[in-house]
Amino acid sequence: MHGTPTRPSRRNSARTAAAVLAATAMGLALVPALTTSAQAETAATAVSVPGTFNSEIGCAGDWSIDCAQAQLTARIDGSGAWSKTFSLPAGSHAYKAAINKSWAENYGAKAQHFGANIPLQVPAGGKNVTFVYDPVTHWITDDINSRIVTAGGSFQSEIGCAADWAPDCLKSWLKDIDGDGVYTWSTESIPAGTYTVKAAVGQSWTESYGQGGSPAGADIAFTVPETGSTVDFRYNSTTHVLSVQTEEPPGPALDGTLGALYTPTETTFRIWSPGSSQVSVTVGGQSHTLQPADVSGYTDVYQAVVPGNWKNQAYQFRVGNNTVRDPYARMVKPGTTEGIVMDIESIQPTGGWAPTPALIKREDAVIYEMSVRNFTIDASSGVDSSKRGKFAGLTQTGTTSNGAKTGIDHLKELGVTHVQLLPSYDFNSTVPNWGYDPLNYNVPEEQFSQFTAPEDRVREFQNMVNEYHKNGIRVLMDVVYNHTASKDVFQNITGKYYHETQLSGTGNSIDDGNPMVSRMILDSLEYWIDTYNLDGFRFDLIGVHQYKNVDQWAKYLQSTFPGRTLQIHGEPWSGGVDDPLQAQKVRYGTTPAIAGGHVGVFNGTYRDAIKGGTRDQLLGYMGGSSSNASSIALGMRGSPLATKSTSPLADPWAAAFAYDPEQTINYVSAHDDLNIWDKITYSGVTGGPTGRAGQMSRFAAGMVLTSQGIPFFHEGDEFLHSKVVGGDYEAAKNSYESGDNVNAIQWGEKTANNAIFQYYKDAIALRKNTPALRLSTWDAVNTQMATTINGSIVTSAISSNAAAPTSHDTVVVYNPTNSATSVSLPAGNWKKVLGTNGATDSTSTAADPLAVTVFKKS
């Protein structure tokens, strides 16, 4: 809320998030010879190392993807890895990995698809350099930048190596993807038994380390308690210590989490209770006492295993003398604190899971925020009356209003890539209400469902996500882990759920500084992705959360669901209160430190520069202001850091904060405060949709859709939806509990304001077809984008080609004045492709007044 400054399988959650995160990292950066071809990971039939040294090894030129001399060789040790040793000359070089002799799939630093060039400093005299590529993690490395570390030992033949004690078998290759000097490898393939191991460096025993990190030291013994156990190997390249940890596999369907864990023969009930040992659960009319349980990754857990088939049965936890809800409940009995035992793994959408729509990089996203109820509740939506305001109504096709497409067909026509649902989990208030008062974080809101049966409610939400995916649209959900509806939600379990300072401004702020609360949030996020196939999350008041926790959650999710390109972003502020721990929280200044998890934030600074205040009558740049052109220029460039770094900034509210363009969510309108049309009319702008007011709304939208970063807009903005009823702007400023007469989308507005809709549609299509508007790294913005300010007019000349960064092929002009201005374009043939009314095809060099104008080189 708060508006101011094919289905993946469930992973083994018994392994702690920290253990998984130690082996993963996400990187971001510049792509040489960038291509915008659609990409899907395919089996590698060829892997090359194009780079600046290719000509020296016999290629016709550098950055050669298909040169025979630059091709790696597939290993025959069963690891799937590719490797080769090259004799390289001294000097500073750079390279990447290209798959199947094409730039369509390439990997750079930190195993990132389309990632940064990997620097390589070859010492004086030259050197034989070994390159190794892993097709699972996509890590490409060399033995100068990192070590090639293997776990050589008496277990290797059991995992598929030709023999034991084979340092050159990469089946047991430890990797340091995040570059922190710690190399890790996990496996579940070692049979039960006792084994010994050493760390081998360089695929030989010439350099090896045994007990205590001693060179050629004693063998390190370890025991695998049960076949299928997870064995984690961890090598510290500073101390040379190799450590081995083992974990027993979880019981059937338990996944190592809390809540009600179902099997047909018994259900395990678990709850965190750090303050009381008097814990019980009632199911089937019988009470069962919970006992302390040792659950990996959790503390102070109590558990009872209840024999019998309890599928779809209600259960009630008690702590002390209080009945309490299950924070991990997958379904609940509405209006109570009772959970429902669910066989979640058996529930699938009708017809099975459809593939997730392809998304090469997050900057390709166009996000549309919507309410489940508001979008279809009005009869003008054309949705069947039984489905209006329900999950099912969101994806009903073939609906129209006055001949114009509505609902999901409207979204497809508009061209958005993501829908972002306002809170859709179980909340306390009755609709119409936006739902920012959580009760049960893992349960779909029953008021949005057509059904009462638990499995039907789960499947309806799954079907909704699945139908969006079938129609090429990804689904995000607004999550509110910063507070609950009241302290009554969790406080009778333990007060440790809540922060002593009411950071959300609601009196019940969640404290993710407690490790078990942080773990609950992570488990909930993972559950929504795994069970409902969601594509990411918008965090309400993400600024309440510690940035290191957010970073951990995001990295874990990105690594647990590889290839999903999950979208994670939130509001980098708290609920209008002073936070004594602000330096530890998500702010603009700490946003660079969460780049590794691909976390972005709403750019309120850029919003205000464009729009003016969110609830006042002061207009920003869109109103013709010339005083903030420099702020517009910065936002237009994606608000990049002055110096590229992932270190937190000294200023928590620094306007230049993005390590990567994907970290800025650009917007002028959201569910909170005055939406863009009401802001314009409240500020006294006249002329209506066809006059200056309508022109101003297009100008604002055009800036959002042509700036570097990720564009975001609110439902109905594209046809000037207004929340002002009877001249009541005060209700429109914060309409979270207003009725359908205020918030419901009136689809007749689409035909009445079709010119505005057409502008949005044109601008979105232009963004999708113009790579220069979707630069994907700080380096690309820094080298491929030249921005100038002339009075109040801001102009950017952009190259879409990293190999020719100054050969600009796109020019974008923001002109807030009332007069057209002539633009001096680089040499070549240019076309004007976007003007004040949308798409155009003209040789004119005039930038339209109060408009975004885009020129492209033909």
JSON list of C-alpha atoms in Angstrom, two decimals, residues 656-731:
[
{"chain": "A", "resi": 656, "resn": "ALA", "atom": "CA", "xyz": [21.67, 7.89, -8.22]},
{"chain": "A", "resi": 657, "resn": "PHE", "atom": "CA", "xyz": [21.38, 4.40, -6.76]},
{"chain": "A", "resi": 658, "resn": "ALA", "atom": "CA", "xyz": [21.05, 1.71, -9.45]},
{"chain": "A", "resi": 659, "resn": "TYR", "atom": "CA", "xyz": [23.85, -0.77, -9.98]},
{"chain": "A", "resi": 660, "resn": "ASP", "atom": "CA", "xyz": [21.83, -2.10, -12.90]},
{"chain": "A", "resi": 661, "resn": "PRO", "atom": "CA", "xyz": [18.87, -0.59, -14.81]},
{"chain": "A", "resi": 662, "resn": "GLU", "atom": "CA", "xyz": [16.64, -3.44, -13.63]},
{"chain": "A", "resi": 663, "resn": "GLN", "atom": "CA", "xyz": [16.87, -1.99, -10.12]},
{"chain": "A", "resi": 664, "resn": "THR", "atom": "CA", "xyz": [14.74, 1.07, -10.90]},
{"chain": "A", "resi": 665, "resn": "ILE", "atom": "CA", "xyz": [10.97, 0.68, -11.23]},
{"chain": "A", "resi": 666, "resn": "ASN", "atom": "CA", "xyz": [9.83, 3.78, -13.10]},
{"chain": "A", "resi": 667, "resn": "TYR", "atom": "CA", "xyz": [6.28, 4.99, -12.55]},
{"chain": "A", "resi": 668, "resn": "VAL", "atom": "CA", "xyz": [4.04, 8.01, -12.09]},
{"chain": "A", "resi": 669, "resn": "SER", "atom": "CA", "xyz": [0.93, 6.22, -10.85]},
{"chain": "A", "resi": 670, "resn": "ALA", "atom": "CA", "xyz": [0.12, 3.35, -8.49]},
{"chain": "A", "resi": 671, "resn": "HIS", "atom": "CA", "xyz": [-2.75, 2.24, -6.27]},
{"chain": "A", "resi": 672, "resn": "ASP", "atom": "CA", "xyz": [-1.76, 4.74, -3.57]},
{"chain": "A", "resi": 673, "resn": "ASP", "atom": "CA", "xyz": [-2.33, 8.50, -3.79]},
{"chain": "A", "resi": 674, "resn": "LEU", "atom": "CA", "xyz": [-3.74, 10.30, -6.81]},
{"chain": "A", "resi": 675, "resn": "ASN", "atom": "CA", "xyz": [-3.41, 8.34, -10.02]},
{"chain": "A", "resi": 676, "resn": "ILE", "atom": "CA", "xyz": [-1.93, 10.19, -12.97]},
{"chain": "A", "resi": 677, "resn": "TRP", "atom": "CA", "xyz": [-5.19, 11.50, -14.45]},
{"chain": "A", "resi": 678, "resn": "ASP", "atom": "CA", "xyz": [-6.59, 12.65, -11.11]},
{"chain": "A", "resi": 679, "resn": "LYS", "atom": "CA", "xyz": [-3.27, 14.33, -10.28]},
{"chain": "A", "resi": 680, "resn": "ILE", "atom": "CA", "xyz": [-3.43, 16.29, -13.53]},
{"chain": "A", "resi": 681, "resn": "THR", "atom": "CA", "xyz": [-7.03, 17.43, -13.11]},
{"chain": "A", "resi": 682, "resn": "TYR", "atom": "CA", "xyz": [-6.56, 18.13, -9.36]},
{"chain": "A", "resi": 683, "resn": "SER", "atom": "CA", "xyz": [-3.71, 20.45, -10.33]},
{"chain": "A", "resi": 684, "resn": "GLY", "atom": "CA", "xyz": [-6.10, 22.52, -12.43]},
{"chain": "A", "resi": 685, "resn": "VAL", "atom": "CA", "xyz": [-4.91, 21.47, -15.89]},
{"chain": "A", "resi": 686, "resn": "THR", "atom": "CA", "xyz": [-7.66, 22.07, -18.42]},
{"chain": "A", "resi": 687, "resn": "GLY", "atom": "CA", "xyz": [-8.47, 20.82, -21.88]},
{"chain": "A", "resi": 688, "resn": "GLY", "atom": "CA", "xyz": [-9.70, 17.38, -20.96]},
{"chain": "A", "resi": 689, "resn": "PRO", "atom": "CA", "xyz": [-8.55, 14.15, -22.63]},
{"chain": "A", "resi": 690, "resn": "THR", "atom": "CA", "xyz": [-8.19, 15.76, -26.06]},
{"chain": "A", "resi": 691, "resn": "GLY", "atom": "CA", "xyz": [-6.48, 18.93, -24.81]},
{"chain": "A", "resi": 692, "resn": "ARG", "atom": "CA", "xyz": [-3.52, 19.88, -22.65]},
{"chain": "A", "resi": 693, "resn": "ALA", "atom": "CA", "xyz": [-4.53, 17.56, -19.77]},
{"chain": "A", "resi": 694, "resn": "GLY", "atom": "CA", "xyz": [-4.59, 14.52, -22.04]},
{"chain": "A", "resi": 695, "resn": "GLN", "atom": "CA", "xyz": [-1.34, 15.61, -23.69]},
{"chain": "A", "resi": 696, "resn": "MET", "atom": "CA", "xyz": [0.27, 15.87, -20.25]},
{"chain": "A", "resi": 697, "resn": "SER", "atom": "CA", "xyz": [-0.82, 12.35, -19.33]},
{"chain": "A", "resi": 698, "resn": "ARG", "atom": "CA", "xyz": [0.75, 11.01, -22.54]},
{"chain": "A", "resi": 699, "resn": "PHE", "atom": "CA", "xyz": [3.94, 12.94, -21.82]},
{"chain": "A", "resi": 700, "resn": "ALA", "atom": "CA", "xyz": [4.24, 11.37, -18.37]},
{"chain": "A", "resi": 701, "resn": "ALA", "atom": "CA", "xyz": [3.53, 7.87, -19.68]},
{"chain": "A", "resi": 702, "resn": "GLY", "atom": "CA", "xyz": [5.99, 8.37, -22.53]},
{"chain": "A", "resi": 703, "resn": "MET", "atom": "CA", "xyz": [8.78, 9.22, -20.10]},
{"chain": "A", "resi": 704, "resn": "VAL", "atom": "CA", "xyz": [8.12, 6.09, -18.04]},
{"chain": "A", "resi": 705, "resn": "LEU", "atom": "CA", "xyz": [8.07, 3.91, -21.15]},
{"chain": "A", "resi": 706, "resn": "THR", "atom": "CA", "xyz": [11.24, 5.34, -22.73]},
{"chain": "A", "resi": 707, "resn": "SER", "atom": "CA", "xyz": [13.47, 5.55, -19.64]},
{"chain": "A", "resi": 708, "resn": "GLN", "atom": "CA", "xyz": [16.05, 2.92, -18.81]},
{"chain": "A", "resi": 709, "resn": "GLY", "atom": "CA", "xyz": [14.79, 0.51, -16.17]},
{"chain": "A", "resi": 710, "resn": "ILE", "atom": "CA", "xyz": [11.45, -1.24, -15.79]},
{"chain": "A", "resi": 711, "resn": "PRO", "atom": "CA", "xyz": [8.21, 0.65, -16.57]},
{"chain": "A", "resi": 712, "resn": "PHE", "atom": "CA", "xyz": [5.21, 0.25, -14.30]},
{"chain": "A", "resi": 713, "resn": "PHE", "atom": "CA", "xyz": [1.71, 1.70, -14.44]},
{"chain": "A", "resi": 714, "resn": "HIS", "atom": "CA", "xyz": [-1.61, 1.30, -12.67]},
{"chain": "A", "resi": 715, "resn": "GLU", "atom": "CA", "xyz": [-4.83, -0.22, -13.99]},
{"chain": "A", "resi": 716, "resn": "GLY", "atom": "CA", "xyz": [-6.87, 2.23, -16.02]},
{"chain": "A", "resi": 717, "resn": "ASP", "atom": "CA", "xyz": [-4.07, 4.78, -16.50]},
{"chain": "A", "resi": 718, "resn": "GLU", "atom": "CA", "xyz": [-4.06, 3.78, -20.16]},
{"chain": "A", "resi": 719, "resn": "PHE", "atom": "CA", "xyz": [-7.55, 5.20, -20.66]},
{"chain": "A", "resi": 720, "resn": "LEU", "atom": "CA", "xyz": [-7.61, 7.92, -17.97]},
{"chain": "A", "resi": 721, "resn": "HIS", "atom": "CA", "xyz": [-9.50, 6.06, -15.27]},
{"chain": "A", "resi": 722, "resn": "SER", "atom": "CA", "xyz": [-10.54, 8.45, -12.50]},
{"chain": "A", "resi": 723, "resn": "LYS", "atom": "CA", "xyz": [-11.24, 7.68, -8.86]},
{"chain": "A", "resi": 724, "resn": "VAL", "atom": "CA", "xyz": [-12.86, 11.06, -8.27]},
{"chain": "A", "resi": 725, "resn": "VAL", "atom": "CA", "xyz": [-16.60, 10.71, -7.66]},
{"chain": "A", "resi": 726, "resn": "GLY", "atom": "CA", "xyz": [-18.67, 13.83, -7.19]},
{"chain": "A", "resi": 727, "resn": "GLY", "atom": "CA", "xyz": [-15.58, 16.01, -7.07]},
{"chain": "A", "resi": 728, "resn": "ASP", "atom": "CA", "xyz": [-14.19, 14.18, -3.99]},
{"chain": "A", "resi": 729, "resn": "TYR", "atom": "CA", "xyz": [-10.44, 14.26, -4.50]},
{"chain": "A", "resi": 730, "resn": "GLU", "atom": "CA", "xyz": [-9.76, 13.48, -0.85]},
{"chain": "A", "resi": 731, "resn": "ALA", "atom": "CA", "xyz": [-11.21, 9.97, -1.22]}
]
